[in-house]
Amino acid sequence: MCLAVPMKLIQFEGVNGVVESDGVIMDVNIMLIEEPKIGDYLIIHAGFAIQKLDEKEALETINLFKELRDESE
Amino acid sequence: MKYKDEFRNKHEIRKYVDRIGEKAADRSISLMEVCGTHTMAISHYGIRNMMPEYLRLISGPGCPVCVTPNSYIDHAIALAKLDDVIITTFGDMMRVPGSTSSLEHVRSNGADIKIVYSAMNAVEIAEANPLKTVVFLGVGFETTAPTIAASIKVADECKIKNYYVLSAHKVMPPAMESLVLNKKIGIDGFICPGHVSTVIGSLPYSFLAEKYNKACVISGFEPVDICASILMLVEQVTDGNPRIEIQYKRAVKPEGNPAALKMMYDVFEPCDSEWRGIGLIKESGLKIKNEYKGFDAYDAIEVETEPLKELNGCICGDVLQGLKFPYECGLFKTVCTPENPVGACMVSSEGTCAAYYRYENNWT
Ligand code: SF4
């Protein structure tokens, strides 16, 4: 039930945002996000964006996986 | 989803599993996941079976639908039977059994129950039906509670007077404490919930490490995330250095989401709350504050509920505490299936019994 998915903010006005992922477009409320920007990946749950996805951290986590793989190979 | 491939890469999973296997633990280690989405992912990707002998992965209370007690369902059903009431709810609640009935059942007998995707839809329904009493079933952990709080604030600002929330919201850390205190379970560490933590951050779990010496890692939901988190937890246990770490850094900040937390605590305050199977846990629920009392369905709408009855033979209560596995229930798979669920853990798509039924076929 706490299922939440990252989607990209493609448009917004006030608290009303439009997000997209894999061609699916949805209206979401973005009142819980500070300083939203077009292109942000937002974590969407029950019609609201509840947090921004930190792309830098996402890439760092992936690099960590890669390092581990390289180390073990 | 973005980066999906990286987070589901089989080779990465293998590497982590090998690392976990190399950690020579001199005793068995039990880790509990407390989030239903983690339960599903662990079952789905077969992670439990990949783990070495010494490591036991057990499922906890998981999904908010599962831990909502019969008394709440009975209350919602009683409201649904009143004239001029529209019940609005997330879809997962429809089939959860109360003492003698379910929302789905009363709807088939004519009750006006609408499934919504967001609490804001419920506010819109209230606005469009000014002569009806619209009640939203507020169920969910800290991930969901801020969105329900927001709906109450919006209804307040728009002066919508026929919108009410029946709050069964729950917060996770006090429930984790009560699981730690139950010595029968014997937990060494927690795979902490990812999306609850996007809201509350990592600080509210630190007492679990400091006071109870439990390892804690906030994990993402992809299989590589979960395996990475398990390795971090095993290292914390074997190094004797329990603490709270964040693996799911792309979505979780130590401070959480302050705007969401503020929204939640503007509208709600902590209260004691009953969890199915576990019982009453101090300060583990959220009730509507006095300031917003006008929106509280408990206060505003008087209703008589049927006498409470528990289900015969269903051991959901033990499953929710990690005391028993679903296959230890006599009804599992024979009488109780996702098509004909007996207990809440089978009804909810993220329930432990449903996860085992769908993905884990190796029970004996
Ligand atoms: S299998 Fe069904 S009856 Fe048994 S504990 Fe799970 S939900 Fe309850």
Tab-separated table of C-alpha atoms and ligand atoms in Angstrom:
chain	number	residue	atom	x	y	z
A	1	MET	CA	0.000	0.000	0.000
A	2	CYS	CA	2.997	2.265	0.432
A	3	LEU	CA	3.761	1.571	-3.188
A	4	ALA	CA	5.242	4.675	-4.760
A	5	VAL	CA	6.829	5.234	-8.147
A	6	PRO	CA	9.222	7.829	-9.511
A	7	MET	CA	7.761	9.901	-12.368
A	8	LYS	CA	9.077	12.919	-14.221
A	9	LEU	CA	7.477	16.326	-13.696
A	10	ILE	CA	6.633	17.678	-17.145
A	11	GLN	CA	4.398	20.613	-16.289
A	12	PHE	CA	2.930	22.366	-13.266
A	13	GLU	CA	0.915	25.308	-12.089
A	14	GLY	CA	0.610	26.052	-8.395
A	15	VAL	CA	0.100	22.741	-6.605
A	16	ASN	CA	-1.115	20.912	-9.706
A	17	GLY	CA	1.542	18.951	-11.510
A	18	VAL	CA	1.600	16.633	-14.496
A	19	VAL	CA	4.024	13.705	-14.351
A	20	GLU	CA	5.093	11.131	-16.901
A	21	SER	CA	6.727	7.720	-16.889
A	22	ASP	CA	6.999	5.230	-19.764
A	23	GLY	CA	4.359	7.152	-21.702
A	24	VAL	CA	1.863	7.193	-18.809
A	25	ILE	CA	0.755	10.726	-17.946
A	26	MET	CA	-0.871	11.604	-14.633
A	27	ASP	CA	-2.103	14.614	-12.678
A	28	VAL	CA	-0.586	14.846	-9.223
A	29	ASN	CA	-0.654	17.252	-6.327
A	30	ILE	CA	2.799	18.697	-5.629
A	31	MET	CA	2.064	20.737	-2.493
A	32	LEU	CA	4.414	18.569	-0.393
A	33	ILE	CA	7.433	19.307	-2.613
A	34	GLU	CA	9.640	22.301	-2.002
A	35	GLU	CA	10.793	24.143	-5.119
A	36	PRO	CA	9.590	21.727	-7.797
A	37	LYS	CA	11.242	22.067	-11.207
A	38	ILE	CA	10.320	20.732	-14.625
A	39	GLY	CA	12.382	17.584	-15.225
A	40	ASP	CA	12.493	16.597	-11.531
A	41	TYR	CA	11.796	12.946	-10.795
A	42	LEU	CA	9.133	12.860	-8.106
A	43	ILE	CA	8.068	9.892	-5.994
A	44	ILE	CA	4.326	9.543	-6.474
A	45	HIS	CA	1.988	7.995	-3.910
A	46	ALA	CA	-1.820	8.232	-3.722
A	47	GLY	CA	-2.060	11.186	-6.092
A	48	PHE	CA	0.657	13.195	-4.362
A	49	ALA	CA	4.347	13.702	-4.916
A	50	ILE	CA	5.891	12.823	-1.542
A	51	GLN	CA	9.593	13.392	-2.273
A	52	LYS	CA	12.057	14.310	-4.980
A	53	LEU	CA	14.287	11.558	-6.351
A	54	ASP	CA	17.889	12.563	-5.973
A	55	GLU	CA	19.523	11.717	-9.302
A	56	LYS	CA	23.039	12.210	-8.001
A	57	GLU	CA	22.409	9.680	-5.244
A	58	ALA	CA	20.748	7.284	-7.692
A	59	LEU	CA	23.858	7.348	-9.856
A	60	GLU	CA	26.138	6.964	-6.849
A	61	THR	CA	24.243	3.882	-5.704
A	62	ILE	CA	24.569	2.411	-9.188
A	63	ASN	CA	28.296	3.166	-9.239
A	64	LEU	CA	28.602	1.426	-5.895
A	65	PHE	CA	27.039	-1.698	-7.402
A	66	LYS	CA	29.472	-1.472	-10.324
A	67	GLU	CA	32.480	-1.061	-8.050
A	68	LEU	CA	31.466	-4.110	-6.120
A	69	ARG	CA	31.123	-6.056	-9.350
A	70	ASP	CA	34.488	-4.919	-10.670
A	71	GLU	CA	36.124	-5.754	-7.364
A	72	SER	CA	34.771	-9.258	-7.372
A	73	GLU	CA	35.681	-9.946	-10.965
B	1	MET	CA	11.078	3.405	-14.225
B	2	LYS	CA	14.366	5.162	-14.407
B	3	TYR	CA	17.490	3.013	-13.817
B	4	LYS	CA	15.277	-0.065	-13.573
B	5	ASP	CA	17.797	-2.270	-15.341
B	6	GLU	CA	20.634	-1.323	-13.037
B	7	PHE	CA	18.593	-2.123	-9.960
B	8	ARG	CA	17.384	-5.475	-11.248
B	9	ASN	CA	20.626	-6.744	-12.721
B	10	LYS	CA	21.063	-10.447	-11.957
B	11	HIS	CA	24.869	-10.215	-11.785
B	12	GLU	CA	24.675	-7.474	-9.182
B	13	ILE	CA	22.250	-9.525	-7.121
B	14	ARG	CA	24.586	-12.524	-7.327
B	15	LYS	CA	27.580	-10.480	-6.154
B	16	TYR	CA	25.723	-9.258	-3.093
B	17	VAL	CA	24.405	-12.714	-2.293
B	18	ASP	CA	27.973	-14.100	-2.534
B	19	ARG	CA	29.228	-11.390	-0.204
B	20	ILE	CA	26.484	-12.165	2.295
B	21	GLY	CA	27.426	-15.851	2.057
B	22	GLU	CA	31.095	-15.052	2.724
B	23	LYS	CA	30.256	-13.350	6.011
B	24	ALA	CA	30.870	-16.180	8.400
B	25	ALA	CA	28.361	-15.590	11.135
B	26	ASP	CA	28.941	-17.692	14.251
B	27	ARG	CA	25.234	-17.733	15.017
B	28	SER	CA	21.993	-17.358	13.126
B	29	ILE	CA	20.835	-13.858	12.246
B	30	SER	CA	17.186	-12.869	11.911
B	31	LEU	CA	16.240	-9.831	9.892
B	32	MET	CA	12.709	-8.532	9.622
B	33	GLU	CA	11.203	-6.429	6.869
B	34	VAL	CA	8.276	-4.373	8.116
B	35	CYS	CA	7.001	-3.037	4.812
B	36	GLY	CA	4.595	-4.951	2.587
B	37	THR	CA	6.266	-3.741	-0.588
B	38	HIS	CA	9.530	-5.260	0.666
B	39	THR	CA	7.671	-8.495	1.520
B	40	MET	CA	6.384	-8.665	-2.045
B	41	ALA	CA	9.783	-7.938	-3.585
B	42	ILE	CA	11.589	-10.502	-1.382
B	43	SER	CA	9.048	-13.168	-2.348
B	44	HIS	CA	8.840	-12.140	-5.988
B	45	TYR	CA	12.587	-12.214	-6.638
B	46	GLY	CA	13.110	-15.327	-4.522
B	47	ILE	CA	15.542	-13.502	-2.239
B	48	ARG	CA	14.677	-15.596	0.832
B	49	ASN	CA	15.955	-18.745	-0.860
B	50	MET	CA	19.154	-17.136	-2.057
B	51	MET	CA	20.288	-16.435	1.498
B	52	PRO	CA	22.833	-18.599	3.348
B	53	GLU	CA	21.735	-20.943	6.145
B	54	TYR	CA	22.648	-18.617	8.956
B	55	LEU	CA	20.323	-15.867	7.734
B	56	ARG	CA	16.594	-15.874	8.380
B	57	LEU	CA	14.384	-13.316	6.674
B	58	ILE	CA	11.068	-12.836	8.428
B	59	SER	CA	8.108	-10.669	7.503
B	60	GLY	CA	6.540	-8.222	9.922
B	61	PRO	CA	3.335	-6.224	10.063
B	62	GLY	CA	3.905	-4.892	6.570
B	63	CYS	CA	0.848	-3.473	5.060
B	64	PRO	CA	-1.498	-0.944	6.642
B	65	VAL	CA	-4.537	-2.822	5.359
B	66	CYS	CA	-3.401	-5.995	7.140
B	67	VAL	CA	-2.905	-4.372	10.518
B	68	THR	CA	-6.207	-2.495	10.505
B	69	PRO	CA	-8.274	-4.290	13.159
B	70	ASN	CA	-11.757	-5.728	12.796
B	71	SER	CA	-13.227	-3.001	14.987
B	72	TYR	CA	-12.274	-0.372	12.395
B	73	ILE	CA	-13.727	-2.352	9.486
B	74	ASP	CA	-16.931	-2.854	11.508
B	75	HIS	CA	-17.108	0.896	12.137
B	76	ALA	CA	-16.672	1.652	8.428
B	77	ILE	CA	-19.334	-0.912	7.527
B	78	ALA	CA	-21.774	0.594	10.033
B	79	LEU	CA	-21.203	4.035	8.501
B	80	ALA	CA	-21.691	2.637	5.004
B	81	LYS	CA	-25.116	1.332	5.998
B	82	LEU	CA	-26.375	4.797	7.020
B	83	ASP	CA	-28.613	6.749	4.657
B	84	ASP	CA	-27.008	9.605	2.768
B	85	VAL	CA	-23.472	8.482	3.525
B	86	ILE	CA	-20.911	7.938	0.775
B	87	ILE	CA	-17.849	5.974	1.853
B	88	THR	CA	-14.679	6.726	-0.094
B	89	THR	CA	-11.701	4.433	0.225
B	90	PHE	CA	-8.536	3.081	-1.347
B	91	GLY	CA	-9.389	-0.098	-3.236
B	92	ASP	CA	-7.375	-2.455	-0.992
B	93	MET	CA	-9.860	-1.997	1.858
B	94	MET	CA	-12.863	-3.405	0.010
B	95	ARG	CA	-12.361	-7.099	0.710
B	96	VAL	CA	-10.849	-6.925	4.199
B	97	PRO	CA	-13.052	-8.975	6.498
B	98	GLY	CA	-14.646	-7.356	9.535
B	99	SER	CA	-16.456	-9.357	12.215
B	100	THR	CA	-19.148	-10.677	9.881
B	101	SER	CA	-18.971	-8.711	6.636
B	102	SER	CA	-16.769	-6.606	4.339
B	103	LEU	CA	-17.157	-3.309	2.507
B	104	GLU	CA	-17.441	-5.219	-0.746
B	105	HIS	CA	-20.311	-7.207	0.676
B	106	VAL	CA	-22.267	-4.204	1.946
B	107	ARG	CA	-21.710	-2.452	-1.359
B	108	SER	CA	-23.292	-5.355	-3.205
B	109	ASN	CA	-26.257	-4.855	-0.876
B	110	GLY	CA	-26.636	-1.257	-1.984
B	111	ALA	CA	-24.286	0.822	0.193
B	112	ASP	CA	-22.705	3.779	-1.616
B	113	ILE	CA	-18.967	3.067	-1.544
B	114	LYS	CA	-16.589	4.661	-4.004
B	115	ILE	CA	-12.994	3.635	-4.606
B	116	VAL	CA	-10.639	6.584	-4.998
B	117	TYR	CA	-6.994	6.856	-5.955
B	118	SER	CA	-6.303	9.928	-3.852
B	119	ALA	CA	-7.931	11.548	-0.828
B	120	MET	CA	-8.327	14.648	-2.999
B	121	ASN	CA	-10.828	12.682	-5.111
B	122	ALA	CA	-12.855	12.141	-1.950
B	123	VAL	CA	-12.905	15.901	-1.307
B	124	GLU	CA	-14.120	16.432	-4.882
B	125	ILE	CA	-16.895	13.889	-4.308
B	126	ALA	CA	-17.931	15.781	-1.166
B	127	GLU	CA	-17.984	19.063	-3.066
B	128	ALA	CA	-20.110	17.569	-5.849
B	129	ASN	CA	-22.577	16.003	-3.369
B	130	PRO	CA	-23.297	18.717	-0.789
B	131	LEU	CA	-26.349	16.931	0.592
B	132	LYS	CA	-24.433	13.730	1.310
B	133	THR	CA	-22.049	12.916	4.137
B	134	VAL	CA	-18.775	11.819	2.586
B	135	VAL	CA	-16.413	9.740	4.741
B	136	PHE	CA	-12.887	8.853	3.658
B	137	LEU	CA	-11.305	5.783	5.257
B	138	GLY	CA	-7.930	7.121	6.371
B	139	VAL	CA	-5.719	4.046	6.398
B	140	GLY	CA	-1.982	4.062	5.880
B	141	PHE	CA	1.414	4.686	7.432
B	142	GLU	CA	3.473	7.884	7.343
B	143	THR	CA	3.741	7.575	3.557
B	144	THR	CA	0.019	8.169	3.194
B	145	ALA	CA	-0.954	10.222	6.257
B	146	PRO	CA	0.412	13.564	4.897
B	147	THR	CA	-1.767	13.211	1.779
B	148	ILE	CA	-4.869	12.667	3.933
B	149	ALA	CA	-3.870	15.602	6.134
B	150	ALA	CA	-3.610	17.699	2.972
B	151	SER	CA	-7.140	16.695	1.949
B	152	ILE	CA	-8.474	17.873	5.328
B	153	LYS	CA	-6.640	21.177	5.022
B	154	VAL	CA	-7.979	21.737	1.527
B	155	ALA	CA	-11.535	20.869	2.635
B	156	ASP	CA	-11.107	23.340	5.498
B	157	GLU	CA	-9.846	26.103	3.215
B	158	CYS	CA	-12.640	25.489	0.680
B	159	LYS	CA	-15.219	25.349	3.491
B	160	ILE	CA	-16.416	21.900	2.512
B	161	LYS	CA	-18.470	20.862	5.520
B	162	ASN	CA	-19.604	17.384	4.485
B	163	TYR	CA	-16.158	15.757	4.293
B	164	TYR	CA	-14.988	13.500	7.130
B	165	VAL	CA	-12.057	11.191	7.740
B	166	LEU	CA	-12.212	7.992	9.819
B	167	SER	CA	-8.543	7.840	10.782
B	168	ALA	CA	-6.807	4.521	11.394
B	169	HIS	CA	-3.433	5.966	10.436
B	170	LYS	CA	-0.455	4.343	12.037
B	171	VAL	CA	3.188	5.189	12.556
B	172	MET	CA	5.907	2.588	12.248
B	173	PRO	CA	8.652	3.120	14.890
B	174	PRO	CA	6.502	2.326	17.986
B	175	ALA	CA	5.335	-0.919	16.331
B	176	MET	CA	8.962	-1.868	15.646
B	177	GLU	CA	9.731	-1.272	19.307
B	178	SER	CA	6.920	-3.574	20.378
B	179	LEU	CA	8.240	-6.293	18.028
B	180	VAL	CA	11.713	-5.911	19.533
B	181	LEU	CA	10.287	-6.259	23.029
B	182	ASN	CA	8.607	-9.549	22.105
B	183	LYS	CA	11.432	-11.948	22.911
B	184	LYS	CA	9.717	-14.822	21.122
B	185	ILE	CA	10.440	-13.189	17.768
B	186	GLY	CA	14.147	-12.514	18.311
B	187	ILE	CA	15.019	-9.838	15.754
B	188	ASP	CA	18.648	-8.816	15.107
B	189	GLY	CA	17.910	-6.107	12.591
B	190	PHE	CA	15.322	-4.376	10.482
B	191	ILE	CA	15.032	-3.768	6.771
B	192	CYS	CA	13.399	-0.385	7.418
B	193	PRO	CA	10.552	0.791	5.197
B	194	GLY	CA	11.612	2.894	2.210
B	195	HIS	CA	8.612	5.043	1.500
B	196	VAL	CA	7.634	5.614	5.112
B	197	SER	CA	11.187	6.916	5.458
B	198	THR	CA	10.944	9.301	2.491
B	199	VAL	CA	8.578	11.167	4.816
B	200	ILE	CA	10.014	10.586	8.326
B	201	GLY	CA	13.714	10.252	7.463
B	202	SER	CA	16.142	8.089	9.434
B	203	LEU	CA	16.194	9.770	12.854
B	204	PRO	CA	12.992	8.219	14.274
B	205	TYR	CA	14.611	4.753	14.080
B	206	SER	CA	17.835	5.603	15.862
B	207	PHE	CA	16.477	4.501	19.274
B	208	LEU	CA	16.219	0.955	17.903
B	209	ALA	CA	19.994	0.878	17.486
B	210	GLU	CA	20.890	2.945	20.535
B	211	LYS	CA	18.515	1.477	23.092
B	212	TYR	CA	18.010	-2.050	21.764
B	213	ASN	CA	21.185	-2.716	19.714
B	214	LYS	CA	19.222	-3.522	16.563
B	215	ALA	CA	20.758	-3.106	13.128
B	216	CYS	CA	18.691	-0.815	10.887
B	217	VAL	CA	18.995	-0.112	7.160
B	218	ILE	CA	16.439	1.855	5.142
B	219	SER	CA	16.178	-0.025	1.878
B	220	GLY	CA	14.977	0.634	-1.654
B	221	PHE	CA	12.595	-1.791	-3.325
B	222	GLU	CA	14.508	-3.254	-6.227
B	223	PRO	CA	16.168	-6.633	-5.708
B	224	VAL	CA	19.687	-5.167	-5.838
B	225	ASP	CA	18.673	-2.574	-3.221
B	226	ILE	CA	17.349	-5.258	-0.916
B	227	CYS	CA	20.410	-7.501	-1.276
B	228	ALA	CA	22.697	-4.521	-0.688
B	229	SER	CA	20.714	-3.626	2.439
B	230	ILE	CA	20.890	-7.185	3.751
B	231	LEU	CA	24.683	-7.120	3.365
B	232	MET	CA	24.833	-3.814	5.270
B	233	LEU	CA	22.687	-5.304	8.037
B	234	VAL	CA	24.755	-8.480	8.302
B	235	GLU	CA	27.914	-6.350	8.549
B	236	GLN	CA	26.378	-4.240	11.315
B	237	VAL	CA	25.475	-7.397	13.256
B	238	THR	CA	28.750	-9.265	12.769
B	239	ASP	CA	30.829	-6.133	13.482
B	240	GLY	CA	28.793	-5.502	16.613
B	241	ASN	CA	28.056	-1.989	15.453
B	242	PRO	CA	24.292	-1.556	15.145
B	243	ARG	CA	23.167	1.802	13.792
B	244	ILE	CA	20.785	3.342	11.317
B	245	GLU	CA	22.031	3.523	7.736
B	246	ILE	CA	20.295	4.601	4.550
B	247	GLN	CA	20.740	2.425	1.474
B	248	TYR	CA	17.820	4.074	-0.365
B	249	LYS	CA	19.661	7.391	-0.549
B	250	ARG	CA	18.071	8.428	-3.811
B	251	ALA	CA	14.724	8.832	-2.044
B	252	VAL	CA	15.460	9.163	1.672
B	253	LYS	CA	17.137	12.057	3.440
B	254	PRO	CA	18.008	11.810	7.157
B	255	GLU	CA	15.489	14.573	7.846
B	256	GLY	CA	12.788	13.064	5.604
B	257	ASN	CA	10.426	15.452	3.873
B	258	PRO	CA	9.875	18.355	6.301
B	259	ALA	CA	6.932	19.750	4.309
B	260	ALA	CA	5.123	16.405	4.459
B	261	LEU	CA	5.900	15.990	8.174
B	262	LYS	CA	4.593	19.461	8.895
B	263	MET	CA	1.400	18.736	6.982
B	264	MET	CA	0.933	15.483	8.898
B	265	TYR	CA	1.454	17.022	12.344
B	266	ASP	CA	-0.550	20.156	11.568
B	267	VAL	CA	-3.632	17.975	11.241
B	268	PHE	CA	-2.884	14.801	13.234
B	269	GLU	CA	-1.467	14.017	16.664
B	270	PRO	CA	-0.218	10.713	18.099
B	271	CYS	CA	-2.652	8.412	19.885
B	272	ASP	CA	-2.645	4.833	21.131
B	273	SER	CA	-3.723	2.502	18.375
B	274	GLU	CA	-4.746	-1.099	17.928
B	275	TRP	CA	-2.916	-3.310	15.438
B	276	ARG	CA	-4.444	-6.535	14.212
B	277	GLY	CA	-2.638	-9.390	15.927
B	278	ILE	CA	-0.344	-7.196	17.989
B	279	GLY	CA	-2.899	-5.330	20.087
B	280	LEU	CA	-2.796	-1.808	21.456
B	281	ILE	CA	0.524	0.002	20.940
B	282	LYS	CA	1.156	3.272	22.717
B	283	GLU	CA	1.420	6.376	20.533
B	284	SER	CA	1.397	4.279	17.365
B	285	GLY	CA	-1.600	5.902	15.714
B	286	LEU	CA	-2.638	9.291	14.416
B	287	LYS	CA	-5.868	11.034	15.329
B	288	ILE	CA	-7.266	14.305	14.059
B	289	LYS	CA	-6.292	17.289	16.221
B	290	ASN	CA	-8.902	19.400	18.019
B	291	GLU	CA	-8.414	22.211	15.562
B	292	TYR	CA	-9.775	19.993	12.776
B	293	LYS	CA	-12.279	18.065	14.916
B	294	GLY	CA	-15.093	19.009	12.537
B	295	PHE	CA	-13.595	16.581	10.026
B	296	ASP	CA	-13.326	13.640	12.422
B	297	ALA	CA	-15.863	10.963	11.500
B	298	TYR	CA	-15.514	9.346	14.942
B	299	ASP	CA	-16.807	12.497	16.616
B	300	ALA	CA	-19.205	13.795	14.016
B	301	ILE	CA	-21.213	10.719	13.094
B	302	GLU	CA	-22.752	8.520	15.738
B	303	VAL	CA	-23.160	4.932	14.809
B	304	GLU	CA	-23.616	1.576	16.470
B	305	THR	CA	-21.270	-1.217	15.461
B	306	GLU	CA	-21.869	-4.951	15.603
B	307	PRO	CA	-20.307	-7.070	18.379
B	308	LEU	CA	-16.661	-7.860	17.696
B	309	LYS	CA	-15.743	-11.317	16.440
B	310	GLU	CA	-12.369	-12.736	15.429
B	311	LEU	CA	-11.921	-15.199	12.587
B	312	ASN	CA	-11.701	-18.883	13.394
B	313	GLY	CA	-8.506	-20.600	12.339
B	314	CYS	CA	-6.785	-17.565	10.785
B	315	ILE	CA	-3.360	-16.930	12.326
B	316	CYS	CA	-2.794	-13.515	10.700
B	317	GLY	CA	-1.940	-12.112	14.112
B	318	ASP	CA	1.082	-14.407	14.427
B	319	VAL	CA	2.055	-13.942	10.771
B	320	LEU	CA	2.045	-10.159	11.207
B	321	GLN	CA	4.510	-10.458	14.078
B	322	GLY	CA	6.822	-12.844	12.262
B	323	LEU	CA	5.995	-15.591	14.771
B	324	LYS	CA	4.643	-17.957	12.149
B	325	PHE	CA	5.004	-18.415	8.418
B	326	PRO	CA	1.847	-18.513	6.271
B	327	TYR	CA	2.314	-22.209	5.486
B	328	GLU	CA	1.945	-22.940	9.188
B	329	CYS	CA	-1.698	-21.885	8.921
B	330	GLY	CA	-4.090	-24.795	8.401
B	331	LEU	CA	-6.211	-22.750	6.006
B	332	PHE	CA	-3.371	-21.523	3.802
B	333	LYS	CA	-3.853	-22.478	0.174
B	334	THR	CA	-6.601	-24.986	0.954
B	335	VAL	CA	-9.422	-22.816	2.267
B	336	CYS	CA	-7.691	-19.430	2.079
B	337	THR	CA	-6.597	-18.210	-1.374
B	338	PRO	CA	-6.378	-14.779	-3.017
B	339	GLU	CA	-9.673	-15.517	-4.782
B	340	ASN	CA	-11.344	-16.570	-1.528
B	341	PRO	CA	-9.329	-14.881	1.198
B	342	VAL	CA	-10.128	-15.660	4.822
B	343	GLY	CA	-7.814	-13.204	6.567
B	344	ALA	CA	-6.409	-9.761	5.910
B	345	CYS	CA	-2.919	-11.070	5.117
B	346	MET	CA	-4.327	-12.872	2.089
B	347	VAL	CA	-6.708	-10.084	1.007
B	348	SER	CA	-4.124	-7.381	0.621
B	349	SER	CA	-1.932	-7.765	-2.446
B	350	GLU	CA	0.997	-6.857	-0.198
B	351	GLY	CA	-0.007	-9.177	2.614
B	352	THR	CA	2.476	-11.834	3.688
B	353	CYS	CA	0.105	-14.737	2.948
B	354	ALA	CA	-0.645	-13.355	-0.528
B	355	ALA	CA	3.088	-12.913	-1.230
B	356	TYR	CA	3.853	-16.508	-0.194
B	357	TYR	CA	0.897	-17.825	-2.136
B	358	ARG	CA	1.926	-16.101	-5.336
B	359	TYR	CA	5.673	-16.508	-5.299
B	360	GLU	CA	6.993	-18.956	-2.745
B	361	ASN	CA	6.074	-22.458	-3.766
B	362	ASN	CA	8.708	-24.299	-1.839
B	363	TRP	CA	6.960	-24.667	1.505
B	364	THR	CA	6.470	-28.166	2.825
C	1	SF4	S1	-3.472	-18.116	5.140
C	1	SF4	FE1	-5.406	-16.971	5.271
C	1	SF4	S2	-6.356	-17.705	7.140
C	1	SF4	FE2	-4.208	-18.328	7.236
C	1	SF4	S3	-3.171	-16.640	8.332
C	1	SF4	FE3	-3.033	-16.179	6.158
C	1	SF4	S4	-4.817	-14.880	5.777
C	1	SF4	FE4	-5.193	-15.873	7.744
